[in-house]
Tab-separated table of C-alpha atoms and ligand atoms in Angstrom:
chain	number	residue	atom	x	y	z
U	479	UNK	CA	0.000	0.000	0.000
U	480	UNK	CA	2.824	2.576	-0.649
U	481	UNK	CA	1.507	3.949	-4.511
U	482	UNK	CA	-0.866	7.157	-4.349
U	483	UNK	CA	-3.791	7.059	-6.959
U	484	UNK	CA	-2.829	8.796	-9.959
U	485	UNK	CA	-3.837	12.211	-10.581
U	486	UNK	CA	-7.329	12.325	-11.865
U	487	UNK	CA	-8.259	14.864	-14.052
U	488	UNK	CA	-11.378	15.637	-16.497
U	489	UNK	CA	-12.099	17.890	-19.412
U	490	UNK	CA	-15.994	17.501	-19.889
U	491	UNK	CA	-18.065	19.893	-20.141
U	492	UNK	CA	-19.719	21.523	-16.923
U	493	UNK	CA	-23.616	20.127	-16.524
U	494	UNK	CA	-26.334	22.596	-16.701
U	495	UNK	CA	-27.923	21.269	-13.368
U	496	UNK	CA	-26.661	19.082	-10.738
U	497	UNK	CA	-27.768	17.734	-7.059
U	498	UNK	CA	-24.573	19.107	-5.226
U	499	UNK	CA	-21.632	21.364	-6.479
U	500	UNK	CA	-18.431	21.418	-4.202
U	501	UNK	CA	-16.302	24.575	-5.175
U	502	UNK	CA	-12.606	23.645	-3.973
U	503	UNK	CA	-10.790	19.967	-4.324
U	504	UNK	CA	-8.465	20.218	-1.530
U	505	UNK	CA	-8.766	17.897	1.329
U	506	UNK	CA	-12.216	19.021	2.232
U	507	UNK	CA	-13.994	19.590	-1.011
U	508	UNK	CA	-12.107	16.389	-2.402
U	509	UNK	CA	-13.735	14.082	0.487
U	510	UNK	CA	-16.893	15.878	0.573
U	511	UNK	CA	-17.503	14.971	-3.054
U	512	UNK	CA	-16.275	10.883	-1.997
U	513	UNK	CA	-18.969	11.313	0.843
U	514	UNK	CA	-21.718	12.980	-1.395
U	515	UNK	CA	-21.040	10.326	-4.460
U	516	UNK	CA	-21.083	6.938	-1.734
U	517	UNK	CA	-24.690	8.116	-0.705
U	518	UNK	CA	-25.909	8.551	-4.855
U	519	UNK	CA	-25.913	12.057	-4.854
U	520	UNK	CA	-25.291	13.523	-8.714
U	521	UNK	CA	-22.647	15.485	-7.583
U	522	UNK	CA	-20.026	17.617	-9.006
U	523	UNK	CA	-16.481	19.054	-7.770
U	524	UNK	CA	-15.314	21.840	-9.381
U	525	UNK	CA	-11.387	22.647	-9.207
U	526	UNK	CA	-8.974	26.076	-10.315
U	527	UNK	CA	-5.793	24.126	-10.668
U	528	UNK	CA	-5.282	20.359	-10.616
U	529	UNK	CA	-5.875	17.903	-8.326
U	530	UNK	CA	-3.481	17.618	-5.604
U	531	UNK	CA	-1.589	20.676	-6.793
U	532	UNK	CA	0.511	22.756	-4.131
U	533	UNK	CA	-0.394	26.196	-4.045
U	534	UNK	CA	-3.361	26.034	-1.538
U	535	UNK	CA	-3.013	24.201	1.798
U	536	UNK	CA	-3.163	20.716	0.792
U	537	UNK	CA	0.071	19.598	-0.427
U	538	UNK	CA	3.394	18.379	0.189
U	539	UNK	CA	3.887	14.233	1.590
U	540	UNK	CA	2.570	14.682	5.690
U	541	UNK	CA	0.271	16.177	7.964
U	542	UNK	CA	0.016	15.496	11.702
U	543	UNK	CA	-2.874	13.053	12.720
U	544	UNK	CA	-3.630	13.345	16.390
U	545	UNK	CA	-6.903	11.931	18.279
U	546	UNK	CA	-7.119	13.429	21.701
U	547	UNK	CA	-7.217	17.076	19.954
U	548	UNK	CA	-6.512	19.848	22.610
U	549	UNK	CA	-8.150	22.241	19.748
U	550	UNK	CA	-11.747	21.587	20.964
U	551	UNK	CA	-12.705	18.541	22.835
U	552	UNK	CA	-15.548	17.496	20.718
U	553	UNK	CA	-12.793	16.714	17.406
U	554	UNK	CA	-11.462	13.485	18.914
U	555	UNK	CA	-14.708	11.727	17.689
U	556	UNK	CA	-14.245	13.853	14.435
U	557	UNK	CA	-11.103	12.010	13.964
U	558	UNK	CA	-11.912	9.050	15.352
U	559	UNK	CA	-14.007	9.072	12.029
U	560	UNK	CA	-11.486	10.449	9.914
U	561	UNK	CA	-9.672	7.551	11.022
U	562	UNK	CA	-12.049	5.285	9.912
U	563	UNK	CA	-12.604	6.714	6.313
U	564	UNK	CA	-8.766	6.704	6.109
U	565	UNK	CA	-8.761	3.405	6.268
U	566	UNK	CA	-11.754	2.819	4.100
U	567	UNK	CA	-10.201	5.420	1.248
U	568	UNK	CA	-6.898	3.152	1.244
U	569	UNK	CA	-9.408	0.095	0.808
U	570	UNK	CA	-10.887	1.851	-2.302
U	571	UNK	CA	-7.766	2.891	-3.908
U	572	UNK	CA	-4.588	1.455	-2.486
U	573	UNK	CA	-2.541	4.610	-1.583
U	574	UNK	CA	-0.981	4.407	1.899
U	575	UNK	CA	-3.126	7.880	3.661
U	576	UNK	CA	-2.296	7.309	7.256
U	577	UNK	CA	0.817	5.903	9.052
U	578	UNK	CA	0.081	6.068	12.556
U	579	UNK	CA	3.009	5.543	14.820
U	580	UNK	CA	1.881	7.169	18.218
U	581	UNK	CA	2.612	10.805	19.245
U	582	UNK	CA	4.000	12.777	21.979
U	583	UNK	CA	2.280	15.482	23.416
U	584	UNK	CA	4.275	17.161	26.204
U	585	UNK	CA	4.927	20.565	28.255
U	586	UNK	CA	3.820	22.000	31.981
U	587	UNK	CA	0.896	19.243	33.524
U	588	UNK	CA	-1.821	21.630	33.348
U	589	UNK	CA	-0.749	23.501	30.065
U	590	UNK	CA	-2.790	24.019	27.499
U	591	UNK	CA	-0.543	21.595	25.548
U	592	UNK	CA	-0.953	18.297	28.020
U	593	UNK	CA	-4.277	19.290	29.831
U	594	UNK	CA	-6.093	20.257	26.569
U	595	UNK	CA	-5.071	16.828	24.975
U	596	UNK	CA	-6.007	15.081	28.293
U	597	UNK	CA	-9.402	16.844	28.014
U	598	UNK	CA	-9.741	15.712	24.757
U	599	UNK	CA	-8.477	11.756	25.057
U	600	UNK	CA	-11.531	11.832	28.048
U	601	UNK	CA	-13.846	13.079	25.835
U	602	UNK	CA	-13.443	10.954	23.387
U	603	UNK	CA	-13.328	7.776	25.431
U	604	UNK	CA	-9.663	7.504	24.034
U	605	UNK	CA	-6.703	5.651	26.071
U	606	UNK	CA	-3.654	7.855	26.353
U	607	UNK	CA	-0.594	7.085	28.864
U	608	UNK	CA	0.794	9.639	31.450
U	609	UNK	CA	4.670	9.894	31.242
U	610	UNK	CA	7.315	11.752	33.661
U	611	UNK	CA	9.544	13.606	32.097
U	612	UNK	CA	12.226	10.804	32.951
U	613	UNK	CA	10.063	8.503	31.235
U	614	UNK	CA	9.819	10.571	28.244
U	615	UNK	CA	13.452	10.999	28.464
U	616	UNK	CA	14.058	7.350	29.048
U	617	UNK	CA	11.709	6.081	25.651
U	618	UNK	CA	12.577	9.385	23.316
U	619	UNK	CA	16.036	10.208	23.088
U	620	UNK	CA	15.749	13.467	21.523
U	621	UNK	CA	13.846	14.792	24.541
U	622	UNK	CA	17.144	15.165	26.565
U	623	UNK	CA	16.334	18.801	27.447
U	624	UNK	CA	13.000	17.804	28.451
U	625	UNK	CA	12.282	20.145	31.399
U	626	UNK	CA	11.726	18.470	34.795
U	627	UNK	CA	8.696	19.957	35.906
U	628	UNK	CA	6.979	19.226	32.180
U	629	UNK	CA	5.631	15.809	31.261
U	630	UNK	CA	4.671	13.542	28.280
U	631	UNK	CA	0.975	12.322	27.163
U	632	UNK	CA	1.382	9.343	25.038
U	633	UNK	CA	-1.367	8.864	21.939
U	634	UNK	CA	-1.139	5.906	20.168
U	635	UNK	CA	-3.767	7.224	17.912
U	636	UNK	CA	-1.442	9.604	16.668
U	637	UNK	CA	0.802	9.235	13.305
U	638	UNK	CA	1.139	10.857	9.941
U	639	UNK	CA	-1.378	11.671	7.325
U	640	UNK	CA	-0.570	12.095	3.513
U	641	UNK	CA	-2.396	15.249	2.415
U	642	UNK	CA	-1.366	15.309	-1.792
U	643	UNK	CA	-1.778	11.462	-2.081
U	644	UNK	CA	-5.466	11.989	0.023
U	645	UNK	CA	-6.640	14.719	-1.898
U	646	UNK	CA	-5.841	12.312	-5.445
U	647	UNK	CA	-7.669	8.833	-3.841
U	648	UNK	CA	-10.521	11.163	-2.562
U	649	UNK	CA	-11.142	12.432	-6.165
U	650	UNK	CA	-10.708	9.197	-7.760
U	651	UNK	CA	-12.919	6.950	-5.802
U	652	UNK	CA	-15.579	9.898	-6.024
U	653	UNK	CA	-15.194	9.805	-9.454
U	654	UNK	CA	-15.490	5.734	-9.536
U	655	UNK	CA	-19.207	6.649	-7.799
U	656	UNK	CA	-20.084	8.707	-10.466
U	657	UNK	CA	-19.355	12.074	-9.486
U	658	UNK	CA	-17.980	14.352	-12.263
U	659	UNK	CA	-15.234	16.672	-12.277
U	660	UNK	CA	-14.359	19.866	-13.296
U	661	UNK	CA	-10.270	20.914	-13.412
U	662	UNK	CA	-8.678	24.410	-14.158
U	663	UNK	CA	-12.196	25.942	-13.715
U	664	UNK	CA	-12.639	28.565	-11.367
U	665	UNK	CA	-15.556	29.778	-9.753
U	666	UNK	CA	-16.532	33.120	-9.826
U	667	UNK	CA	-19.665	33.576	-7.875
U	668	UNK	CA	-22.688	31.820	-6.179
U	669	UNK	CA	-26.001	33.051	-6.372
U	670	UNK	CA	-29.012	31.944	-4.484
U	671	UNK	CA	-32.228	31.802	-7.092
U	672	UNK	CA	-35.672	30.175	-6.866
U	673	UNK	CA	-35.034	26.322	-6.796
U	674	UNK	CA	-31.384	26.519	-6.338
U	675	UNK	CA	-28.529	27.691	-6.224
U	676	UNK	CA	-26.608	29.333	-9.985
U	677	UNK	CA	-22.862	28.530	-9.631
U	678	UNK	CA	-20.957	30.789	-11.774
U	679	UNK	CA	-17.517	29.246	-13.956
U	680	UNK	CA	-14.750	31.544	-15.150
U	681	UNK	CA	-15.926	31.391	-19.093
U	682	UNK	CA	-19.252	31.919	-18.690
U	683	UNK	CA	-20.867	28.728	-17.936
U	684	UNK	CA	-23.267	28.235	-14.983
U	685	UNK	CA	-24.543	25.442	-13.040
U	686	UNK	CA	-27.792	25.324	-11.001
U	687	UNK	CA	-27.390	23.247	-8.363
U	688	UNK	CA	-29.760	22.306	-5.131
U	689	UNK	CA	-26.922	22.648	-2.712
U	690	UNK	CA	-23.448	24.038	-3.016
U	691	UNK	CA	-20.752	22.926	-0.566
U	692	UNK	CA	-18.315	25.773	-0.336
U	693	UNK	CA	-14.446	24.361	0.918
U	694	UNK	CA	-12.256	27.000	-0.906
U	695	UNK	CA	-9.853	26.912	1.497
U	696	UNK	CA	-7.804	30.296	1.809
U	697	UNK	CA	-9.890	31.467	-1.129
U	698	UNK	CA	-13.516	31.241	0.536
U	699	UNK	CA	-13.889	34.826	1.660
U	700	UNK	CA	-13.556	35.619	-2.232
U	701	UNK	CA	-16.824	33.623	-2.554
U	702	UNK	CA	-18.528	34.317	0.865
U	703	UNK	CA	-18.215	36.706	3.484
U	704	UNK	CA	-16.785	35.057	6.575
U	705	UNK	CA	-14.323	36.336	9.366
U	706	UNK	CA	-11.327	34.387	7.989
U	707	UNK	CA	-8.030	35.188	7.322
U	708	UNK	CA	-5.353	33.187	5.188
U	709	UNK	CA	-1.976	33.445	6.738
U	710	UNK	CA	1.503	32.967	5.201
U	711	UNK	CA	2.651	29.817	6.787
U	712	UNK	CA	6.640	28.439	6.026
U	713	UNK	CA	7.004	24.639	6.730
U	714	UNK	CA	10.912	23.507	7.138
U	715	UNK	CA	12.550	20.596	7.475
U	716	UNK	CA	15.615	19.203	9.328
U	717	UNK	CA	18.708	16.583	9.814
U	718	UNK	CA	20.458	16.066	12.695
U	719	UNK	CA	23.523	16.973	14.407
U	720	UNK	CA	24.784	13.247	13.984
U	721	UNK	CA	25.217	11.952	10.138
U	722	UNK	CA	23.091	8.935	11.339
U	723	UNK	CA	20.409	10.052	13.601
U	724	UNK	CA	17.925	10.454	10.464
U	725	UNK	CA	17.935	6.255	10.583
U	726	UNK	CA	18.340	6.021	14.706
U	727	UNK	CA	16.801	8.547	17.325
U	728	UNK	CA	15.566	10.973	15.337
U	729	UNK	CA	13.643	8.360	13.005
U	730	UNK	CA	9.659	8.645	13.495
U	731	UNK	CA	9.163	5.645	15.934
U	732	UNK	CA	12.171	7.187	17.802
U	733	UNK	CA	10.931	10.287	17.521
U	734	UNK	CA	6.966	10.471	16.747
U	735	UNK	CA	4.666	12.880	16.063
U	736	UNK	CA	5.092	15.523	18.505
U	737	UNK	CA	3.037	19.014	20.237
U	738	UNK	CA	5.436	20.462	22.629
U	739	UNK	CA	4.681	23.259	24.728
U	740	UNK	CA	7.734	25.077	25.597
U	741	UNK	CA	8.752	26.771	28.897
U	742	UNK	CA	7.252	30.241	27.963
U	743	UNK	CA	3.922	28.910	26.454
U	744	UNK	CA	5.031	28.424	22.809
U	745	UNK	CA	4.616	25.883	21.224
U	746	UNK	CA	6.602	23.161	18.794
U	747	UNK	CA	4.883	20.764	16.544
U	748	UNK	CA	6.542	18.140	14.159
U	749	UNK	CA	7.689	14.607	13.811
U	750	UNK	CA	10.685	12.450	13.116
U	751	UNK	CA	11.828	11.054	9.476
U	752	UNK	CA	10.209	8.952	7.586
U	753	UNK	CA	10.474	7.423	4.460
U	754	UNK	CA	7.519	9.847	2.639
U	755	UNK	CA	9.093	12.854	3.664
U	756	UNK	CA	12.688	12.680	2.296
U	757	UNK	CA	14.216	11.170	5.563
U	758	UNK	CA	14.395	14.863	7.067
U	759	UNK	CA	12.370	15.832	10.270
U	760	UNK	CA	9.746	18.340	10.213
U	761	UNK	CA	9.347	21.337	12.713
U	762	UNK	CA	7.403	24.215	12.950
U	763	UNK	CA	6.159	26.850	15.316
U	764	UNK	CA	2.652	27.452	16.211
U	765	UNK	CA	0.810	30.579	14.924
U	766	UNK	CA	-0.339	32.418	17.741
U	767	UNK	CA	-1.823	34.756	15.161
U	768	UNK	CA	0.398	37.611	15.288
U	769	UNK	CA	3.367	38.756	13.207
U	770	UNK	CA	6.244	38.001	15.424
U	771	UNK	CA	7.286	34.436	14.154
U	772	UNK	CA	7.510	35.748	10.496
U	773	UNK	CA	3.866	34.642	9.549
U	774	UNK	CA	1.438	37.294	7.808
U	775	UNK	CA	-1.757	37.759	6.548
U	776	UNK	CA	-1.876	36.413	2.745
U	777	UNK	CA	-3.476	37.244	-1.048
U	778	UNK	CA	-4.218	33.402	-1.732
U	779	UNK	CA	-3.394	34.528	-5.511
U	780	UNK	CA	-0.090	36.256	-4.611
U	781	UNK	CA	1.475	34.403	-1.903
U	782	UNK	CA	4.867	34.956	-1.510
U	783	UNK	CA	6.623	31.864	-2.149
U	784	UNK	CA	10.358	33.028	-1.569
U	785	UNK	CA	12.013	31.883	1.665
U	786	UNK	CA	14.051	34.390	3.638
U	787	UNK	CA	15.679	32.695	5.982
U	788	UNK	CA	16.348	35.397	8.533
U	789	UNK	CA	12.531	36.419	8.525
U	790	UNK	CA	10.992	32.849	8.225
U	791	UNK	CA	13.223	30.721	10.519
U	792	UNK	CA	14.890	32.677	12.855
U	793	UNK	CA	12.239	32.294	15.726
U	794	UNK	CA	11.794	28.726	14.557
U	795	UNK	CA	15.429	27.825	15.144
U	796	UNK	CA	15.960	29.464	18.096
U	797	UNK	CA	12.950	27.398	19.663
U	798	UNK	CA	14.531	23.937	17.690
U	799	UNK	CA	17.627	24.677	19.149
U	800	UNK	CA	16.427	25.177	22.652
U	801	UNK	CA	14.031	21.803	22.705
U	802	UNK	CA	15.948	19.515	20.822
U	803	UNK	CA	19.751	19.308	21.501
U	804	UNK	CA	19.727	15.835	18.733
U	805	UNK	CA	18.585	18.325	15.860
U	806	UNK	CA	20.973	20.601	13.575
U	807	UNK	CA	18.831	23.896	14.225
U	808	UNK	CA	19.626	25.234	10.477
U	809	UNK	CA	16.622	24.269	8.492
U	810	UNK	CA	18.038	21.901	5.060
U	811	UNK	CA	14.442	22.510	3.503
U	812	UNK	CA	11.502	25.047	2.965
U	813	UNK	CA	8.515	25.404	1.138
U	814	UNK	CA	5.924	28.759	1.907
U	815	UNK	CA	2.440	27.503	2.839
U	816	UNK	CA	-0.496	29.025	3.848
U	817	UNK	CA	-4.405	28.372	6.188
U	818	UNK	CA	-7.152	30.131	7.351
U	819	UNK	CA	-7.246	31.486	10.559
U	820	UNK	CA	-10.696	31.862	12.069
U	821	UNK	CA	-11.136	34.110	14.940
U	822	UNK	CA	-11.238	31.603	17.549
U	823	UNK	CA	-8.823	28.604	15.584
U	824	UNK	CA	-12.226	26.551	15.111
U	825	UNK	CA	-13.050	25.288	11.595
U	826	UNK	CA	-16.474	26.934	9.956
U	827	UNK	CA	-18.666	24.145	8.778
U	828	UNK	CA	-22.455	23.995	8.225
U	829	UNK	CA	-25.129	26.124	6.630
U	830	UNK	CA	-24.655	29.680	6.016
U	831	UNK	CA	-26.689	31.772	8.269
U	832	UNK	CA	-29.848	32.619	5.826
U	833	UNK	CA	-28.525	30.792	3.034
U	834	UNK	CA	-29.442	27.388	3.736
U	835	UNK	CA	-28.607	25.822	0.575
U	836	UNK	CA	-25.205	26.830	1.095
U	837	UNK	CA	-22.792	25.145	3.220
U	838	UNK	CA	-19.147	25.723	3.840
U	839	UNK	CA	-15.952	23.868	5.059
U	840	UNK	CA	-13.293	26.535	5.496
U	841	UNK	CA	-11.502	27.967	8.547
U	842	UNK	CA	-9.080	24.889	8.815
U	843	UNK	CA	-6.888	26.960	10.738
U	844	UNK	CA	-3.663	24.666	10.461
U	845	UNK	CA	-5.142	21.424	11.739
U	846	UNK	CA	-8.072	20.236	9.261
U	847	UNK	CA	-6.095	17.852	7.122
U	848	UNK	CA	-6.549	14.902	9.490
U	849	UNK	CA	-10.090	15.637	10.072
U	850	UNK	CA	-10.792	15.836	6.334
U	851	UNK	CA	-12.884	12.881	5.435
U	852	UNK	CA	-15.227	13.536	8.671
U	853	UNK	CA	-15.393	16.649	7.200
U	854	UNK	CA	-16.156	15.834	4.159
U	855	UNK	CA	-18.724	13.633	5.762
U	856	UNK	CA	-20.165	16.221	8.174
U	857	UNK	CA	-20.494	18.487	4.942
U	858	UNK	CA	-22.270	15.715	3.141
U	859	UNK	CA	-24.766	15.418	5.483
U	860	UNK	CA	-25.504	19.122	6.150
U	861	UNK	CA	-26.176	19.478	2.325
U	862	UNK	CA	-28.685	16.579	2.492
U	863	UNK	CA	-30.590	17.258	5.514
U	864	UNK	CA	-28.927	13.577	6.859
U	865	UNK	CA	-28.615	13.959	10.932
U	866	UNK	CA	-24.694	14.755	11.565
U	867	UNK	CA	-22.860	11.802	13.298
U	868	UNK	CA	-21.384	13.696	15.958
U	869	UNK	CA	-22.768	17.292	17.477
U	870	UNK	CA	-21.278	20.184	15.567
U	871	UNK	CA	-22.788	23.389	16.943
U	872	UNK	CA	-19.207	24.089	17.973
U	873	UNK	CA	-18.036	24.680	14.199
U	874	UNK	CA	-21.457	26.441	13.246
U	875	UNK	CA	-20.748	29.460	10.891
U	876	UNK	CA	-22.719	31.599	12.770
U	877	UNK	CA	-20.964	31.014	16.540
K	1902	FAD	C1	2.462	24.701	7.507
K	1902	FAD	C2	1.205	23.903	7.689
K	1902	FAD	C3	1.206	22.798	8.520
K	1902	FAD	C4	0.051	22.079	8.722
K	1902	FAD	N1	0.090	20.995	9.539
K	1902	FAD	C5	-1.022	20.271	9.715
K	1902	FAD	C6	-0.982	19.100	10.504
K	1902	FAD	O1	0.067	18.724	11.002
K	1902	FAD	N2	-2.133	18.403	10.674
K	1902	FAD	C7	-3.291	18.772	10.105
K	1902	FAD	O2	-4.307	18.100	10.312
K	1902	FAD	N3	-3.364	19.877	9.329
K	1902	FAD	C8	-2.262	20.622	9.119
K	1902	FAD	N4	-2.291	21.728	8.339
K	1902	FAD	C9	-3.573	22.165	7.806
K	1902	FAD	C10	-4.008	21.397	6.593
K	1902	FAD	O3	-3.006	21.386	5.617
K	1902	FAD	C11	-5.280	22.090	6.091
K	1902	FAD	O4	-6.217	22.097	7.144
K	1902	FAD	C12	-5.912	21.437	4.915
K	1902	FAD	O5	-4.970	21.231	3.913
K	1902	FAD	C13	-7.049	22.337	4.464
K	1902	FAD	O6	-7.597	21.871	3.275
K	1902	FAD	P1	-8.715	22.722	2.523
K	1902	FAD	O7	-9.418	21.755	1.662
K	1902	FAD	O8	-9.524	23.519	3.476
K	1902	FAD	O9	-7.912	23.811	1.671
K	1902	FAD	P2	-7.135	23.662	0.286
K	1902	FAD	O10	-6.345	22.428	0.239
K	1902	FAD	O11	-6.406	24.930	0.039
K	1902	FAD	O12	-8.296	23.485	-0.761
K	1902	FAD	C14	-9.054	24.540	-1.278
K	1902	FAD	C15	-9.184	24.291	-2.760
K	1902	FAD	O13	-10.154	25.148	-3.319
K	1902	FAD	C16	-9.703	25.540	-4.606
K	1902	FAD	N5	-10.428	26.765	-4.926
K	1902	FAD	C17	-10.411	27.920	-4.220
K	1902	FAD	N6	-11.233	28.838	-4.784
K	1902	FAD	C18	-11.778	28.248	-5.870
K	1902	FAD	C19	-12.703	28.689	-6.856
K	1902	FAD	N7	-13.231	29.924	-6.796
K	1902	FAD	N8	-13.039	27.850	-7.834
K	1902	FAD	C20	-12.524	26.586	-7.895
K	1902	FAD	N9	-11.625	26.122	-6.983
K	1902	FAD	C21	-11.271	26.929	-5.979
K	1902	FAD	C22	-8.205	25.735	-4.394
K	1902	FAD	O14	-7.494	25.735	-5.586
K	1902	FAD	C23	-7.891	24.554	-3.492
K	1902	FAD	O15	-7.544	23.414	-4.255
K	1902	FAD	C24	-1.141	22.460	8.091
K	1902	FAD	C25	-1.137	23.559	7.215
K	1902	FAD	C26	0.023	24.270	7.005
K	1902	FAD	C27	-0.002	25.417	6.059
């Protein structure tokens, strides 16, 4: 199970009419049109660029997957579901979509980092372990400079999650339930009319619809106003100190997925090498949504893609060097990235206040790509009246 789906892609013509259109493939809109097509719904997904292309949030070969989510306590069942449809997406296609090989959250007992993950492991009815910092030490070499106060909550629900290769098997088995669609097209407007909803395509064309599921990622507020703002994210990789500590302690079941909350409240996220990412480690910095770790507010259609190393890494260095004495602080890799940061770092998803036959999936605010098949599901059910598996009043648009 190691060979993503190939790239599907379609030239027909747009439909005059259709049950559902989802505007944005990325991980959202690409499992929300899987979800729609398993329950028969005559649904199409309409795409600007290719599928599984890299200029919106859904790229590269990893994403953190975490269960006991200190975001919000109701998301472990979320991805307790995601989980699930994982599984079932690698079933339908073959691609390898989630590795999971445990993960480390650690930092001060009652810190947002460790409580908030604790909070959400109970919620969820999930089993996490409670480590000392020795024992952290002890089992995860690279935590050496582990504080002694802090401590370590083990989830072995936790692993990696393979955003470009999820995005391509979402489309394709969609498309192998009859759902049709639409690359290189871009949407220019939606329009509620009498018995529907006109979808507007770059060109001309439009598409009356029944429902529209909007999951433009950091393009949404060009479609809908919402409070959400994309932000300029850099992602970096890094080798050790050692020549060999790629393939020893600093390889993922040596060093797993990690959240670490540092001693003055920031916080680290990342995990150790594995063979999908190049056999480097990958470390970043946690927006805390203002401008002093070299993230900005970002045009979606202009972001800058140039790395400037003093600007983009120097905060994130400092911190790598401080937390990990195993890893070479000097990034070896970058790539510019961007989200969208709602308000209060909760993902938008349901109905649009007054506009019932729109819904929208946006907002992922840096940690929707494990969730994305629940989403996809939760959005599938919102646009056919279905009853939502888990409460989501939480994520409503209107909060
Ligand atoms: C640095 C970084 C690290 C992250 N780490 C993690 C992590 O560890 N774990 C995790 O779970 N998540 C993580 N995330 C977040 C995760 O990547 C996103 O939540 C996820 O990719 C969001 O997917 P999306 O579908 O909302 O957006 P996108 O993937 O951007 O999809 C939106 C799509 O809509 C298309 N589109 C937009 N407008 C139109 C239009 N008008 N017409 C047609 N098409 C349109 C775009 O081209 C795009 O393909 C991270 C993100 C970043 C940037």
């Amino acid at each position: 199970m190691t060979s993503p789906a190939p790239a599907p892609t379609s030239n027909q013509p747009p439909p005059d009419r259709a049950d559902v259109v989802v505007v944005g493939l990325g991980a959202w809109g690409s499992t929300a049109l899987w979800r729609l097509a398993a329950r028969g719904i005559r649904a199409v997904g309409i795409e600007q660029h290719q599928i599984g292309h890299a200029l919106g949030s859904t790229h590269g070969t990893t994403r953190l997957f975490r269960e006991a989510c200190l975001e919000h306590p109701g998301l472990g069942v979320v991805a307790g579901r995601a989980r699930e449809l994982w599984r079932d997406l690698e079933s339908a296609t073959g691609a390898e979509l989630l590795r999971l090989s445990g993960g480390l959250m650690s930092g001060p007992a009652d810190g947002r980092v460790v409580a908030g993950s604790r909070a959400a492991a109970a919620e969820a009815g999930l089993v996490t372990t409670d480590l000392t910092a020795a024992e952290v030490k002890e089992r995860f070499p690279a935590y050496a400079r582990l504080p002694k106060d802090h401590v370590g909550l083990w989830d072995p629900g936790a692993g990696i999650a393979r955003p470009e290769a999820g995005v391509r098997a979402a489309v394709g088995a969609a498309q192998a339930l009859g759902a049709r669609v639409l690359t290189g097209t871009r949407v220019t407007d939606i329009d509620e009319t009498t018995g529907g909803v006109g979808v507007g395509l770059a060109g001309g064309d439009r598409i009356l619809a029944d429902r529209v599921i909007v999951t433009a990622g950091a393009w949404t507020t060009r479609l809908l106003e919402m409070p959400l703002r994309p932000r300029r994210v850099p992602m970096f990789w890094f080798r050790g100190r050692e020549p060999h500590a790629l393939a020893g302690d600093l390889a993922l079941d040596r060093f797993p997925v990690f959240i670490r909350e540092l001693p003055d409240g920031r916080v680290l996220w990342g995990h150790g090498a594995d063979e999908g990412s190049g056999f480097a480690v990958k470390i970043g910095l946690d927006d805390d949504g203002g401008d002093s770790l070299g993230f900005a507010d970002a045009d979606p259609d202009h972001l800058d893609r140039a790395i400037n190393l003093p600007r983009d890494a120097a905060a994130l260095s400092a911190a790598v060097g401080e937390a990990f004495d195993l890893v070479d602080p000097q990034p070896v890799e970058a790539v510019a990235c961007m989200y969208t940061r709602a308000p209060d770092g909760l993902f938008h998803v349901g109905a649009i206040p007054g506009r019932g036959r729109i819904v929208v999936g946006a907002g992922d605010s840096g940690h929707g790509h494990k969730h994305a098949p629940a989403i996809g599901e939760l959005l599938a059910q919102v646009a056919t009246g279905e009853p939502t598996f888990t409460p989501i009043d939480y994520l409503a648009p209107a909060r």
